Amino acid sequence: MASKPIIIPDNNNNYSIEQLSVPTHYREYLSNVMIPRGLIKDRIEKLAQEIHEDYQDKSIHLVCVLKGGEKIFADLTNSLHTLNSRYGQKSIPITHDFIKASSYINTQTSGSVNVSTDHKQLESLKDKHILLVEDIIDTGKTIVALKEIISKHNPKSLKVISLLIKRINHSNGFVPDYCGFSIPNEFVVGYCLDYNEHFRDLQHICVLNTLGKNSFKA
Ligand code: IMP
């Protein structure tokens, strides 16, 4: 059974840039740290335990949604591998693949979702237990588009893990099967989440400020 996401409250300014280790070249562009990397890693470990229990007697095919899903994918697979090698625990075969999706320009969705993949790759998903690994669900359009494409190729099952879900009014209502954190409607960067390809190498999830939005505008 999946646990509920940790709720990050609105106007949460608990962690200031000065109190945590943030690279100097990014500091002026961020208003605060929303989720420190330690908490992210801990939460992913917990989600990995839940996934490990839910997929007993099955094998999982993780499909990482690039580029933003890369970090959660890496931490999740590491945690699953650790669980697999623990004495006494039943182990689960894990395979993986990557798919690329993009829809954002600056802080806005362009409305159309571009998915780059090939037919052969999609055909190989047939009869597998697919777990799509996403970074963030905002309007929900990207994940719904991806699920539609994958469903057409007859996987045995299809579930979604997303590190974040944004609380917004114009969401399509999509709820992931596993989710790390429910966050306020702010544009966040770090932990592989980007703003026009910048900030992916930031370790914490941080809120981008106005100077950041203006300085790295497309
Ligand atoms: P959706 O289709 O509106 O749900 O948007 C999902 C995609 O938009 C994610 O995979 C991200 O690439 C991007 N995105 C949405 N919100 C943010 C954000 O706050 N920071 C960085 N990327 C975001």
PDB file of C-alpha atoms and ligand atoms in Angstrom:
ATOM      1  CA  MET A   1       0.000   0.000   0.000  1.00  0.00           C
ATOM      2  CA  ALA A   2       1.344   3.409  -0.972  1.00  0.00           C
ATOM      3  CA  SER A   3       1.717   6.053   1.729  1.00  0.00           C
ATOM      4  CA  LYS A   4       0.283   9.520   1.227  1.00  0.00           C
ATOM      5  CA  PRO A   5       2.693  12.195  -0.047  1.00  0.00           C
ATOM      6  CA  ILE A   6       4.320  14.477   2.530  1.00  0.00           C
ATOM      7  CA  ILE A   7       2.517  17.813   2.340  1.00  0.00           C
ATOM      8  CA  ILE A   8       4.788  20.847   1.938  1.00  0.00           C
ATOM      9  CA  PRO A   9       2.540  23.689   3.167  1.00  0.00           C
ATOM     10  CA  ASP A  10       1.911  26.939   1.253  1.00  0.00           C
ATOM     11  CA  ASN A  11       4.335  29.762   2.091  1.00  0.00           C
ATOM     12  CA  ASN A  12       6.763  27.282   3.578  1.00  0.00           C
ATOM     13  CA  ASN A  13      10.017  29.183   4.157  1.00  0.00           C
ATOM     14  CA  ASN A  14      11.501  26.789   6.696  1.00  0.00           C
ATOM     15  CA  TYR A  15      14.843  26.356   4.997  1.00  0.00           C
ATOM     16  CA  SER A  16      16.755  29.450   3.955  1.00  0.00           C
ATOM     17  CA  ILE A  17      19.483  29.445   1.305  1.00  0.00           C
ATOM     18  CA  GLU A  18      21.992  30.573   3.976  1.00  0.00           C
ATOM     19  CA  GLN A  19      21.309  27.644   6.307  1.00  0.00           C
ATOM     20  CA  LEU A  20      21.961  24.833   3.833  1.00  0.00           C
ATOM     21  CA  SER A  21      24.709  23.995   1.408  1.00  0.00           C
ATOM     22  CA  VAL A  22      23.736  25.687  -1.874  1.00  0.00           C
ATOM     23  CA  PRO A  23      26.272  26.349  -4.684  1.00  0.00           C
ATOM     24  CA  THR A  24      27.301  30.021  -4.738  1.00  0.00           C
ATOM     25  CA  HIS A  25      26.546  30.391  -8.462  1.00  0.00           C
ATOM     26  CA  TYR A  26      22.831  29.677  -7.811  1.00  0.00           C
ATOM     27  CA  ARG A  27      22.179  31.471  -4.500  1.00  0.00           C
ATOM     28  CA  GLU A  28      20.952  34.823  -5.880  1.00  0.00           C
ATOM     29  CA  TYR A  29      18.363  33.097  -8.122  1.00  0.00           C
ATOM     30  CA  LEU A  30      16.588  31.127  -5.392  1.00  0.00           C
ATOM     31  CA  SER A  31      14.141  32.354  -2.771  1.00  0.00           C
ATOM     32  CA  ASN A  32      14.361  29.330  -0.470  1.00  0.00           C
ATOM     33  CA  VAL A  33      14.988  25.607  -0.235  1.00  0.00           C
ATOM     34  CA  MET A  34      11.636  23.834  -0.383  1.00  0.00           C
ATOM     35  CA  ILE A  35      12.836  20.236   0.175  1.00  0.00           C
ATOM     36  CA  PRO A  36      16.398  19.476   1.331  1.00  0.00           C
ATOM     37  CA  ARG A  37      18.132  16.590  -0.464  1.00  0.00           C
ATOM     38  CA  GLY A  38      18.308  14.469   2.722  1.00  0.00           C
ATOM     39  CA  LEU A  39      14.543  14.487   3.047  1.00  0.00           C
ATOM     40  CA  ILE A  40      14.145  13.678  -0.660  1.00  0.00           C
ATOM     41  CA  LYS A  41      16.428  10.663  -0.330  1.00  0.00           C
ATOM     42  CA  ASP A  42      14.678   9.419   2.805  1.00  0.00           C
ATOM     43  CA  ARG A  43      11.273   9.693   1.195  1.00  0.00           C
ATOM     44  CA  ILE A  44      12.461   7.789  -1.899  1.00  0.00           C
ATOM     45  CA  GLU A  45      13.829   5.034   0.345  1.00  0.00           C
ATOM     46  CA  LYS A  46      10.394   4.685   1.906  1.00  0.00           C
ATOM     47  CA  LEU A  47       8.680   4.603  -1.511  1.00  0.00           C
ATOM     48  CA  ALA A  48      11.160   1.941  -2.633  1.00  0.00           C
ATOM     49  CA  GLN A  49      10.152  -0.224   0.362  1.00  0.00           C
ATOM     50  CA  GLU A  50       6.491   0.123  -0.581  1.00  0.00           C
ATOM     51  CA  ILE A  51       7.186  -0.712  -4.226  1.00  0.00           C
ATOM     52  CA  HIS A  52       9.304  -3.691  -3.185  1.00  0.00           C
ATOM     53  CA  GLU A  53       6.422  -5.058  -1.125  1.00  0.00           C
ATOM     54  CA  ASP A  54       3.797  -4.382  -3.801  1.00  0.00           C
ATOM     55  CA  TYR A  55       5.766  -6.105  -6.568  1.00  0.00           C
ATOM     56  CA  GLN A  56       6.643  -9.322  -4.688  1.00  0.00           C
ATOM     57  CA  ASP A  57       6.526 -12.269  -7.141  1.00  0.00           C
ATOM     58  CA  LYS A  58       6.690  -9.904 -10.119  1.00  0.00           C
ATOM     59  CA  SER A  59       9.455  -8.191 -12.023  1.00  0.00           C
ATOM     60  CA  ILE A  60       9.465  -4.407 -12.532  1.00  0.00           C
ATOM     61  CA  HIS A  61      10.320  -2.542 -15.705  1.00  0.00           C
ATOM     62  CA  LEU A  62      11.136   1.034 -14.666  1.00  0.00           C
ATOM     63  CA  VAL A  63      10.638   3.621 -17.399  1.00  0.00           C
ATOM     64  CA  CYS A  64      12.413   6.847 -16.481  1.00  0.00           C
ATOM     65  CA  VAL A  65      10.914  10.008 -17.974  1.00  0.00           C
ATOM     66  CA  LEU A  66      13.854  12.164 -19.055  1.00  0.00           C
ATOM     67  CA  LYS A  67      15.345  14.477 -18.303  1.00  0.00           C
ATOM     68  CA  GLY A  68      13.760  15.459 -14.998  1.00  0.00           C
ATOM     69  CA  GLY A  69      13.162  11.924 -13.746  1.00  0.00           C
ATOM     70  CA  GLU A  70      16.836  10.984 -13.857  1.00  0.00           C
ATOM     71  CA  LYS A  71      17.649  11.674 -10.182  1.00  0.00           C
ATOM     72  CA  ILE A  72      14.597  10.031  -8.643  1.00  0.00           C
ATOM     73  CA  PHE A  73      15.192   7.095 -10.997  1.00  0.00           C
ATOM     74  CA  ALA A  74      18.814   6.753  -9.830  1.00  0.00           C
ATOM     75  CA  ASP A  75      17.939   6.949  -6.121  1.00  0.00           C
ATOM     76  CA  LEU A  76      14.936   4.660  -6.494  1.00  0.00           C
ATOM     77  CA  THR A  77      16.884   1.947  -8.341  1.00  0.00           C
ATOM     78  CA  ASN A  78      19.690   2.154  -5.771  1.00  0.00           C
ATOM     79  CA  SER A  79      17.201   1.681  -2.939  1.00  0.00           C
ATOM     80  CA  LEU A  80      15.500  -1.211  -4.752  1.00  0.00           C
ATOM     81  CA  HIS A  81      18.873  -2.880  -5.377  1.00  0.00           C
ATOM     82  CA  THR A  82      19.719  -2.518  -1.670  1.00  0.00           C
ATOM     83  CA  LEU A  83      16.392  -4.101  -0.704  1.00  0.00           C
ATOM     84  CA  ASN A  84      17.057  -6.902  -3.205  1.00  0.00           C
ATOM     85  CA  SER A  85      20.396  -7.758  -1.647  1.00  0.00           C
ATOM     86  CA  ARG A  86      19.145  -7.753   1.952  1.00  0.00           C
ATOM     87  CA  TYR A  87      19.242 -11.148   3.605  1.00  0.00           C
ATOM     88  CA  GLY A  88      15.808 -12.696   4.110  1.00  0.00           C
ATOM     89  CA  GLN A  89      13.924 -10.380   1.776  1.00  0.00           C
ATOM     90  CA  LYS A  90      12.477 -11.749  -1.428  1.00  0.00           C
ATOM     91  CA  SER A  91      14.189 -10.138  -4.397  1.00  0.00           C
ATOM     92  CA  ILE A  92      12.607  -8.650  -7.509  1.00  0.00           C
ATOM     93  CA  PRO A  93      14.167  -8.597 -10.992  1.00  0.00           C
ATOM     94  CA  ILE A  94      14.464  -4.995 -12.218  1.00  0.00           C
ATOM     95  CA  THR A  95      14.937  -3.816 -15.790  1.00  0.00           C
ATOM     96  CA  HIS A  96      14.742  -0.269 -17.092  1.00  0.00           C
ATOM     97  CA  ASP A  97      14.374   2.003 -20.079  1.00  0.00           C
ATOM     98  CA  PHE A  98      14.255   5.747 -20.770  1.00  0.00           C
ATOM     99  CA  ILE A  99      11.681   7.879 -22.543  1.00  0.00           C
ATOM    100  CA  LYS A 100      11.950  11.605 -23.242  1.00  0.00           C
ATOM    101  CA  ALA A 101       9.062  14.024 -22.791  1.00  0.00           C
ATOM    102  CA  SER A 102       9.020  17.815 -22.920  1.00  0.00           C
ATOM    103  CA  SER A 103       6.347  20.483 -22.803  1.00  0.00           C
ATOM    104  CA  TYR A 104       7.718  23.458 -20.855  1.00  0.00           C
ATOM    105  CA  ILE A 105       9.080  26.812 -22.036  1.00  0.00           C
ATOM    106  CA  ASN A 106      10.092  29.143 -19.182  1.00  0.00           C
ATOM    107  CA  THR A 107       7.617  28.403 -16.359  1.00  0.00           C
ATOM    108  CA  GLN A 108       4.640  27.624 -18.607  1.00  0.00           C
ATOM    109  CA  THR A 109       3.495  24.442 -20.263  1.00  0.00           C
ATOM    110  CA  SER A 110       3.399  24.840 -24.051  1.00  0.00           C
ATOM    111  CA  GLY A 111       0.195  22.780 -24.063  1.00  0.00           C
ATOM    112  CA  SER A 112       1.552  20.109 -26.371  1.00  0.00           C
ATOM    113  CA  VAL A 113       3.588  17.194 -25.069  1.00  0.00           C
ATOM    114  CA  ASN A 114       6.524  16.005 -27.173  1.00  0.00           C
ATOM    115  CA  VAL A 115       7.484  12.398 -26.572  1.00  0.00           C
ATOM    116  CA  SER A 116      10.561  11.008 -28.261  1.00  0.00           C
ATOM    117  CA  THR A 117      10.668   7.258 -28.519  1.00  0.00           C
ATOM    118  CA  ASP A 118      10.628   4.652 -31.263  1.00  0.00           C
ATOM    119  CA  HIS A 119       8.158   1.938 -32.128  1.00  0.00           C
ATOM    120  CA  LYS A 120      10.568  -0.888 -31.269  1.00  0.00           C
ATOM    121  CA  GLN A 121      11.101   0.539 -27.791  1.00  0.00           C
ATOM    122  CA  LEU A 122       7.360   0.761 -27.223  1.00  0.00           C
ATOM    123  CA  GLU A 123       6.748  -2.764 -28.507  1.00  0.00           C
ATOM    124  CA  SER A 124       9.249  -4.094 -25.970  1.00  0.00           C
ATOM    125  CA  LEU A 125       6.938  -2.883 -23.154  1.00  0.00           C
ATOM    126  CA  LYS A 126       4.355  -5.554 -23.993  1.00  0.00           C
ATOM    127  CA  ASP A 127       3.498  -7.913 -21.091  1.00  0.00           C
ATOM    128  CA  LYS A 128       5.750  -6.073 -18.623  1.00  0.00           C
ATOM    129  CA  HIS A 129       4.879  -4.552 -15.262  1.00  0.00           C
ATOM    130  CA  ILE A 130       5.729  -0.938 -16.093  1.00  0.00           C
ATOM    131  CA  LEU A 131       6.472   1.686 -13.468  1.00  0.00           C
ATOM    132  CA  LEU A 132       6.805   5.147 -15.031  1.00  0.00           C
ATOM    133  CA  VAL A 133       9.227   7.330 -13.068  1.00  0.00           C
ATOM    134  CA  GLU A 134       8.414  11.069 -13.225  1.00  0.00           C
ATOM    135  CA  ASP A 135       9.841  14.125 -11.499  1.00  0.00           C
ATOM    136  CA  ILE A 136       6.741  16.294 -11.137  1.00  0.00           C
ATOM    137  CA  ILE A 137       3.063  16.339 -12.013  1.00  0.00           C
ATOM    138  CA  ASP A 138       1.722  19.802 -12.660  1.00  0.00           C
ATOM    139  CA  THR A 139      -1.309  19.946 -15.004  1.00  0.00           C
ATOM    140  CA  GLY A 140      -1.011  16.161 -15.438  1.00  0.00           C
ATOM    141  CA  LYS A 141      -0.957  16.435 -19.257  1.00  0.00           C
ATOM    142  CA  THR A 142       2.488  14.891 -19.745  1.00  0.00           C
ATOM    143  CA  ILE A 143       1.841  11.811 -17.646  1.00  0.00           C
ATOM    144  CA  VAL A 144      -1.600  11.203 -19.146  1.00  0.00           C
ATOM    145  CA  ALA A 145      -0.132  11.490 -22.669  1.00  0.00           C
ATOM    146  CA  LEU A 146       2.652   9.054 -21.750  1.00  0.00           C
ATOM    147  CA  LYS A 147       0.254   6.586 -20.163  1.00  0.00           C
ATOM    148  CA  GLU A 148      -1.941   6.649 -23.272  1.00  0.00           C
ATOM    149  CA  ILE A 149       1.016   5.903 -25.549  1.00  0.00           C
ATOM    150  CA  ILE A 150       2.300   3.066 -23.360  1.00  0.00           C
ATOM    151  CA  SER A 151      -1.146   1.515 -22.760  1.00  0.00           C
ATOM    152  CA  LYS A 152      -1.555   0.976 -26.493  1.00  0.00           C
ATOM    153  CA  HIS A 153       1.354  -1.487 -26.335  1.00  0.00           C
ATOM    154  CA  ASN A 154      -0.325  -3.830 -23.858  1.00  0.00           C
ATOM    155  CA  PRO A 155       1.832  -3.797 -20.729  1.00  0.00           C
ATOM    156  CA  LYS A 156       0.805  -6.312 -18.046  1.00  0.00           C
ATOM    157  CA  SER A 157       0.360  -3.405 -15.632  1.00  0.00           C
ATOM    158  CA  LEU A 158       1.150   0.307 -15.699  1.00  0.00           C
ATOM    159  CA  LYS A 159       1.759   2.434 -12.612  1.00  0.00           C
ATOM    160  CA  VAL A 160       3.335   5.834 -11.969  1.00  0.00           C
ATOM    161  CA  ILE A 161       5.720   7.135  -9.340  1.00  0.00           C
ATOM    162  CA  SER A 162       6.258  10.874  -9.189  1.00  0.00           C
ATOM    163  CA  LEU A 163       8.542  12.637  -6.744  1.00  0.00           C
ATOM    164  CA  LEU A 164       6.298  15.715  -6.643  1.00  0.00           C
ATOM    165  CA  ILE A 165       2.714  16.693  -7.325  1.00  0.00           C
ATOM    166  CA  LYS A 166       1.753  20.378  -7.483  1.00  0.00           C
ATOM    167  CA  ARG A 167      -1.415  21.660  -5.861  1.00  0.00           C
ATOM    168  CA  ILE A 168      -2.927  23.686  -8.693  1.00  0.00           C
ATOM    169  CA  ASN A 169      -6.493  24.538  -9.722  1.00  0.00           C
ATOM    170  CA  HIS A 170      -6.101  23.577 -13.384  1.00  0.00           C
ATOM    171  CA  SER A 171      -4.837  20.023 -12.830  1.00  0.00           C
ATOM    172  CA  ASN A 172      -6.541  17.262 -14.826  1.00  0.00           C
ATOM    173  CA  GLY A 173      -6.908  15.332 -11.562  1.00  0.00           C
ATOM    174  CA  PHE A 174      -4.254  12.713 -12.248  1.00  0.00           C
ATOM    175  CA  VAL A 175      -2.990  11.066  -9.046  1.00  0.00           C
ATOM    176  CA  PRO A 176       0.198   8.941  -9.187  1.00  0.00           C
ATOM    177  CA  ASP A 177       0.282   5.497  -7.562  1.00  0.00           C
ATOM    178  CA  TYR A 178       3.357   6.499  -5.533  1.00  0.00           C
ATOM    179  CA  CYS A 179       4.204  10.103  -4.708  1.00  0.00           C
ATOM    180  CA  GLY A 180       6.908  11.764  -2.612  1.00  0.00           C
ATOM    181  CA  PHE A 181       5.625  15.236  -1.836  1.00  0.00           C
ATOM    182  CA  SER A 182       2.595  17.440  -2.480  1.00  0.00           C
ATOM    183  CA  ILE A 183       3.939  20.952  -3.065  1.00  0.00           C
ATOM    184  CA  PRO A 184       2.449  24.457  -3.357  1.00  0.00           C
ATOM    185  CA  ASN A 185       2.017  26.130  -6.758  1.00  0.00           C
ATOM    186  CA  GLU A 186       5.576  27.455  -7.112  1.00  0.00           C
ATOM    187  CA  PHE A 187       8.119  26.890  -9.871  1.00  0.00           C
ATOM    188  CA  VAL A 188      10.782  24.636  -8.396  1.00  0.00           C
ATOM    189  CA  VAL A 189      14.248  23.644  -9.608  1.00  0.00           C
ATOM    190  CA  GLY A 190      16.981  21.263  -8.519  1.00  0.00           C
ATOM    191  CA  TYR A 191      17.318  17.510  -8.091  1.00  0.00           C
ATOM    192  CA  CYS A 192      17.227  17.331 -11.918  1.00  0.00           C
ATOM    193  CA  LEU A 193      14.242  19.685 -12.275  1.00  0.00           C
ATOM    194  CA  ASP A 194      15.198  22.509 -14.626  1.00  0.00           C
ATOM    195  CA  TYR A 195      14.328  25.995 -15.765  1.00  0.00           C
ATOM    196  CA  ASN A 196      15.235  26.106 -19.475  1.00  0.00           C
ATOM    197  CA  GLU A 197      17.910  23.434 -18.803  1.00  0.00           C
ATOM    198  CA  HIS A 198      19.502  25.303 -15.872  1.00  0.00           C
ATOM    199  CA  PHE A 199      19.602  24.234 -12.195  1.00  0.00           C
ATOM    200  CA  ARG A 200      19.436  20.447 -12.791  1.00  0.00           C
ATOM    201  CA  ASP A 201      22.715  20.063 -10.844  1.00  0.00           C
ATOM    202  CA  LEU A 202      21.318  21.707  -7.718  1.00  0.00           C
ATOM    203  CA  GLN A 203      20.882  19.016  -5.031  1.00  0.00           C
ATOM    204  CA  HIS A 204      17.940  20.415  -3.051  1.00  0.00           C
ATOM    205  CA  ILE A 205      14.524  21.267  -4.496  1.00  0.00           C
ATOM    206  CA  CYS A 206      14.368  25.070  -4.378  1.00  0.00           C
ATOM    207  CA  VAL A 207      11.949  27.845  -5.336  1.00  0.00           C
ATOM    208  CA  LEU A 208      13.141  29.955  -8.265  1.00  0.00           C
ATOM    209  CA  ASN A 209      12.907  33.718  -7.629  1.00  0.00           C
ATOM    210  CA  THR A 210      12.073  36.526 -10.100  1.00  0.00           C
ATOM    211  CA  LEU A 211      15.732  37.288 -10.826  1.00  0.00           C
ATOM    212  CA  GLY A 212      16.254  33.612 -11.679  1.00  0.00           C
ATOM    213  CA  LYS A 213      13.219  33.550 -13.981  1.00  0.00           C
ATOM    214  CA  ASN A 214      14.383  36.700 -15.786  1.00  0.00           C
ATOM    215  CA  SER A 215      18.057  35.802 -15.993  1.00  0.00           C
ATOM    216  CA  PHE A 216      17.524  32.364 -17.583  1.00  0.00           C
ATOM    217  CA  LYS A 217      14.503  33.173 -19.761  1.00  0.00           C
ATOM    218  CA  ALA A 218      14.411  31.277 -23.099  1.00  0.00           C
TER     219      ALA A 218
HETATM  220  P1  IMP B   1       2.468  18.700 -16.690  1.00  0.00           P
HETATM  221  O1  IMP B   1       2.314  18.079 -18.039  1.00  0.00           O
HETATM  222  O2  IMP B   1       1.845  20.077 -16.635  1.00  0.00           O
HETATM  223  O3  IMP B   1       2.013  17.820 -15.568  1.00  0.00           O
HETATM  224  O4  IMP B   1       3.995  19.006 -16.488  1.00  0.00           O
HETATM  225  C1  IMP B   1       4.917  18.007 -16.221  1.00  0.00           C
HETATM  226  C2  IMP B   1       6.290  18.411 -16.685  1.00  0.00           C
HETATM  227  O5  IMP B   1       6.456  19.839 -16.663  1.00  0.00           O
HETATM  228  C3  IMP B   1       7.354  17.884 -15.768  1.00  0.00           C
HETATM  229  O6  IMP B   1       7.823  16.616 -16.189  1.00  0.00           O
HETATM  230  C4  IMP B   1       8.420  18.960 -15.821  1.00  0.00           C
HETATM  231  O7  IMP B   1       9.304  18.708 -16.895  1.00  0.00           O
HETATM  232  C5  IMP B   1       7.673  20.238 -16.102  1.00  0.00           C
HETATM  233  N1  IMP B   1       7.391  21.034 -14.874  1.00  0.00           N
HETATM  234  C6  IMP B   1       6.198  21.308 -14.334  1.00  0.00           C
HETATM  235  N2  IMP B   1       6.309  22.066 -13.229  1.00  0.00           N
HETATM  236  C7  IMP B   1       7.640  22.271 -13.059  1.00  0.00           C
HETATM  237  C8  IMP B   1       8.412  22.975 -12.064  1.00  0.00           C
HETATM  238  O8  IMP B   1       7.929  23.561 -11.079  1.00  0.00           O
HETATM  239  N3  IMP B   1       9.752  22.950 -12.241  1.00  0.00           N
HETATM  240  C9  IMP B   1      10.369  22.315 -13.274  1.00  0.00           C
HETATM  241  N4  IMP B   1       9.685  21.637 -14.218  1.00  0.00           N
HETATM  242  C10 IMP B   1       8.328  21.614 -14.112  1.00  0.00           C
END
